[in-house]
Amino acid sequence: MKKPQLLIGTVALAVIVLMLQDRGYGQGGRGAAQGNQAPQTGKAAAPFDPTGYWVSLITNNWRFRMVPPAKGDYAGIPISMAGKKVADAWDPAVDEKAGNECKYYGAASIMYQPTRIHVTWQDDNTLRMDTDAGTQTRLFQFGKPSAAPAKRTWQGSSAAVWEARRANNAAPSARYLKVTTTNMLPGYLRKNGVPYGDSALLTEYYDLYQERDGTTMMIVTAVVQDPVYLEQRYIVISHYKKEPDGSKWDPSPCSARW
Amino acid sequence: MWRAASAAAIAILVVGYVGFAQGVNEAPEGVELTGNWVSRSFTEWNTNTHRAYDFLGMPLNDAGRAWALSHSEEQASEPERQCAFYSSTYFPYGFAPLPMWKETELRTGSTVAWVVGGWLDVVPMVIWMDGRPHPSQYAPHSSSGFTTGVWENDVLTTYTTHMIANLLHRRGPHSDLATMTLRFSRHADILSLTGRIDDPVYLSEPLYVSREWELSSVPVNRAAVPCNVAYEGVPEGTVPHYLPGQNPFVEETTKLWGIPLEAVQGGPEEMYPEYRKKLKDKYVRPDHCVANASEIAAGGCGGPGRVAPVVN
């Protein structure tokens, strides 16, 4: 190769390498708004696609999740004295009589249940999640929070943001979905009356992983803080596998006993 | 002139390449895994209080279920096995602390490997970050196996091969063909560790298992302790086991928790929500919480003050 060609070739290769660096090759993601641009919508800023049908894989704590455990079994939950008092008084018949069969289907525990979920964009700033267990609907609101609803609900009010692990939280490094939920009706963390109260705060982190065999997994890390019924924060992780369609969607009503 | 210009271009290329390589191997700016991570055991409590025959939610195949019926936990007391340690599959199951640090190349400061510290019954796991390939399938196997790592979307993703046949902590077997993918995903002071274990010998489907950890400022043990063999009731040269139909623990879980035996023995269908339909008319909810000896030692049925807080 002659000298000018060698130089041109080397420079071209160097430029390619520097361009790859500038792109943050291998990091992926579309990220959030940059500079003075208008803020992107939640949908436009999504670093991954959370939509579709997903099924929970129950491999951890199977006996607490697939079947309702015995009354008084609080193992693995940092329950407080006040929480124990409520749990010890638990009676599913009372919940049924009061129309509270959905107390175990609230936001603080629904993701840890055996269920399928269907995730869609309701609009550009609202991610909607439906569950077939208990037929619940969660709405994750991006952007400015709307005025808090006057009435508490099982699923509460959820504020969502695409967040980065990096220190400056700057684009394009948004990597996971963070959802903060308040304004929930009091409910149960376990289907034997272990309670969370109306002052509970739920923080969730949604990660998406692509496996070598093509499987797509969504991992949900949920953190429940309750100053009344828990002695410390309660953290559980749930696994969701993406399904090709909704053919296995099987809605079932809330149940206080099963 | 051409020589000088070419040298400059090559220098740019080399610097660019090094930066590119480091961009793949180095932790993204501000993402730090070094520290003392304390296991919380909320997601997986059963492992702490395992029963001798409890494979609930494990996607075991026929070979896995046959292993489970013949296995005796007294094997851990064999003189030949006492210092064998658990394999690296312990980490997403174990309740030991998780100290992590990185080993760097002295001249460049680049990360050669991340290390997850060992504990009483598990050896440290070295996660090679320097791009070295996995050994030949015929290379020697070990408890820790051979692990490589990459950063994917600011998550440390590792891949482990070459583990000797061992236990999935106390929840079943894995063969020496098993592989494991771990994802270390940090959210503020919480570390979510999710494992996927594939095993063509004992599992019908991949097994996912997770555990949560909290950052602590208090140093934790960073290395496995020396192991000495002692007589624990099993003579050298014997392998405790159960012949077909003689495992005395098979019905224990059903008697205590009311869960049908067909579920206790494991199987891939147990992981899915629709399996609850098969259980509904067979499950008998106990009147009150019951605990065996290991559960009592770990806090029994739980209650106030039974979950130790993270010390900072």
XYZ file of C-alpha atoms in Angstrom, chain A residues 4-5 22 30 52 88 97 133 145 210 240:
11
model
C -1.146 8.338 0.952
C -3.430 5.319 0.840
C -19.318 8.852 20.574
C -33.211 6.103 23.055
C -47.209 -6.819 25.359
C -53.828 -11.917 63.832
C -68.881 -9.222 53.779
C -55.472 -12.065 38.453
C -48.266 14.749 38.165
C -32.823 -9.996 26.420
C -42.008 -11.787 34.043
